[in-house]
XYZ file of N, CA and C in Angstrom:
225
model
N -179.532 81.652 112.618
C -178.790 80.596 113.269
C -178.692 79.365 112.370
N -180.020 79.033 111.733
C -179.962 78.059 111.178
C -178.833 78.004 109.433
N -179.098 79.294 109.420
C -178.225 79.573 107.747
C -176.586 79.345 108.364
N -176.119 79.865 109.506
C -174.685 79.692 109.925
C -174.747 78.722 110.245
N -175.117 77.844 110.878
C -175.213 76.064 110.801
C -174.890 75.394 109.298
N -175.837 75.877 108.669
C -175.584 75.266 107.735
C -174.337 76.031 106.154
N -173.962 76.870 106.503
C -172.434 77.393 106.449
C -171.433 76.474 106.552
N -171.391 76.222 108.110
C -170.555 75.605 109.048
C -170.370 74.074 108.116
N -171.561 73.584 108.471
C -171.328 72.660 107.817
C -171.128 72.565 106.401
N -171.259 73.230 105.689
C -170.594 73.071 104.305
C -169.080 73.349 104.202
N -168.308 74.067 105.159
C -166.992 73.964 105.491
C -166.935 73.010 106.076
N -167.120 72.352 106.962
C -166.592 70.691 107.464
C -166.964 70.013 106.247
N -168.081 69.728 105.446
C -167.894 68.587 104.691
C -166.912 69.201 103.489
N -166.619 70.004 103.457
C -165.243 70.400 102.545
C -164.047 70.170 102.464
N -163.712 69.968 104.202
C -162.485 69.720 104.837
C -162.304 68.272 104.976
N -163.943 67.932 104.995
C -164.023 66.434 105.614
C -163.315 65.384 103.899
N -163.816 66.155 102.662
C -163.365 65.554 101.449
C -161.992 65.874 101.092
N -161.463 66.798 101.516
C -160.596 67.258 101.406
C -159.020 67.070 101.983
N -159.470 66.303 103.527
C -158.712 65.434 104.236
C -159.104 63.800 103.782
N -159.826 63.333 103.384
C -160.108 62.100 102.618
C -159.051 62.070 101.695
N -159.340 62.663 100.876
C -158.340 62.860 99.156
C -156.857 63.313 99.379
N -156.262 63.538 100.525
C -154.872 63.876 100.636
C -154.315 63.131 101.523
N -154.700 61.816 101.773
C -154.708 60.727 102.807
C -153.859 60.332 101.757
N -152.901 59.717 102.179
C -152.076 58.590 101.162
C -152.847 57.159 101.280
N -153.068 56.095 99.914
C -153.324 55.142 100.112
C -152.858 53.916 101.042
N -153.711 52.866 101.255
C -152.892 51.881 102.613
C -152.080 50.987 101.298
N -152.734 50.975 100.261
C -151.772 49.776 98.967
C -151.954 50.725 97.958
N -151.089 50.413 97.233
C -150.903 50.808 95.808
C -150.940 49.887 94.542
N -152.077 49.514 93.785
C -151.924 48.628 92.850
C -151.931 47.313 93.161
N -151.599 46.515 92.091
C -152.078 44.922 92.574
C -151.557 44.355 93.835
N -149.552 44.700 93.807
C -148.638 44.478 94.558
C -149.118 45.146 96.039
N -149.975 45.791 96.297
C -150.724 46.063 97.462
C -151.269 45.263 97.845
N -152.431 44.702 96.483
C -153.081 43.720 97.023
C -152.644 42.546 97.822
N -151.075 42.196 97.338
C -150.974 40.729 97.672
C -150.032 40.763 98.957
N -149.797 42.222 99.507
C -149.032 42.660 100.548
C -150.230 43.350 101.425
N -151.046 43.843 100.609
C -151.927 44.088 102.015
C -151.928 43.462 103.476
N -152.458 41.991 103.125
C -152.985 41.761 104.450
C -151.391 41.203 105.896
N -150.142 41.593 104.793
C -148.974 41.771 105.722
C -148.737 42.456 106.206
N -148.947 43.713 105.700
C -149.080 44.953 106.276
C -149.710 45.012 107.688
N -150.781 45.048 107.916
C -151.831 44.555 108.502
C -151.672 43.673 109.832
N -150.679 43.082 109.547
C -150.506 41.685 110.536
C -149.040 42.406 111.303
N -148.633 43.233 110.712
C -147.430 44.012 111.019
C -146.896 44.507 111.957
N -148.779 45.492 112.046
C -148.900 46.466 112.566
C -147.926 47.787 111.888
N -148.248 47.722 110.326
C -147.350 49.267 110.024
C -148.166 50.250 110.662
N -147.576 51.193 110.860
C -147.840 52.554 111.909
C -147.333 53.828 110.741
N -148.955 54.562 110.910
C -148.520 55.766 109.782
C -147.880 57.297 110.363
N -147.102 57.261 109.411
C -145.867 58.356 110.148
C -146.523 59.453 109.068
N -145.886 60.826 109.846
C -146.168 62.382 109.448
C -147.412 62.722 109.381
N -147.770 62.821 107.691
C -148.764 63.800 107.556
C -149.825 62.842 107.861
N -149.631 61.546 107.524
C -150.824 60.346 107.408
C -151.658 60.353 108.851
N -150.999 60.634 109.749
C -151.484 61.043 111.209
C -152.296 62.278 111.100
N -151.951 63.286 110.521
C -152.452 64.391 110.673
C -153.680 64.447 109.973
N -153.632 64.203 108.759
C -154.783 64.174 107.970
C -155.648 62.814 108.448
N -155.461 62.141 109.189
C -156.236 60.970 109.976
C -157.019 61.504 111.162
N -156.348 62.640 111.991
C -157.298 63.192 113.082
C -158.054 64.079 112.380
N -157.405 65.040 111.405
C -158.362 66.329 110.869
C -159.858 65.394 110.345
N -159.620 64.066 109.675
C -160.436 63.659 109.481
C -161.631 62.862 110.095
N -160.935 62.447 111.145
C -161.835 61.950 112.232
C -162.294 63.303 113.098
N -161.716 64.881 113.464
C -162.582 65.784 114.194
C -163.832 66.172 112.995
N -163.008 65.651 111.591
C -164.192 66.730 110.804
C -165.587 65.888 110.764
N -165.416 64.526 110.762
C -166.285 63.785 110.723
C -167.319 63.827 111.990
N -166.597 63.649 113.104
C -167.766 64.031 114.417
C -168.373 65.047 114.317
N -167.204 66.521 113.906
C -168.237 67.801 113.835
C -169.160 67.730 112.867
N -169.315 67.002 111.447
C -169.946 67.264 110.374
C -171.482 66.162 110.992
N -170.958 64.722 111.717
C -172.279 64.017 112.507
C -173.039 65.102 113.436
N -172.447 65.620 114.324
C -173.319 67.047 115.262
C -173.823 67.886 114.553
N -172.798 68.665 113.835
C -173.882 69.443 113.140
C -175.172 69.080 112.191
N -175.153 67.699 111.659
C -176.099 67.089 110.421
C -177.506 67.126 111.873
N -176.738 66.780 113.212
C -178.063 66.290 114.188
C -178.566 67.365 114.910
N -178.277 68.439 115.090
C -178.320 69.680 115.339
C -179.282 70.491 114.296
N -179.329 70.352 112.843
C -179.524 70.917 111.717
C -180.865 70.113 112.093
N -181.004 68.761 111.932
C -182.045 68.004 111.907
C -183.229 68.632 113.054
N -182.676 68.671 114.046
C -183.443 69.079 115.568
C -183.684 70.607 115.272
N -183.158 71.397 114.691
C -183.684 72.686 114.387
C -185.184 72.938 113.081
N -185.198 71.913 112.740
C -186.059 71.864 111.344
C -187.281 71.532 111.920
């Protein structure tokens, strides 16, 4: 049980880096910098994939917190 736990979780934190790194940035370069905090005040709203890879990354993150506390409580 404990070896498929910890399986499991080496596929979520895979997915979890993996949806990180295919996130498009919120700025790009300096000209980000000095538009950032307009952005921001805007309220820009991220369209398509930026949504998608935003939940995959927020389920992978809760599952990868349960399983780390799960793993812990089994030891």
């Amino acid at each position: 049980m404990k070896t498929f736990l910890m399986v499991v979780e080496i596929i979520v934190s895979l997915g979890l880096i993996a949806s990180v790194l295919l996130q498009s940035g919120r700025s790009a370069g300096f000209s980000g910098a000095i538009t950032g905090g307009a952005e921001q005040l805007m309220g820009n709203k991220a369209r398509g994939m930026d949504v998608v890879f935003r939940k995959i990354t927020a389920a992978c993150a809760v599952l990868f917190i349960i399983l780390a506390i799960v793993l812990v409580a089994l030891q």
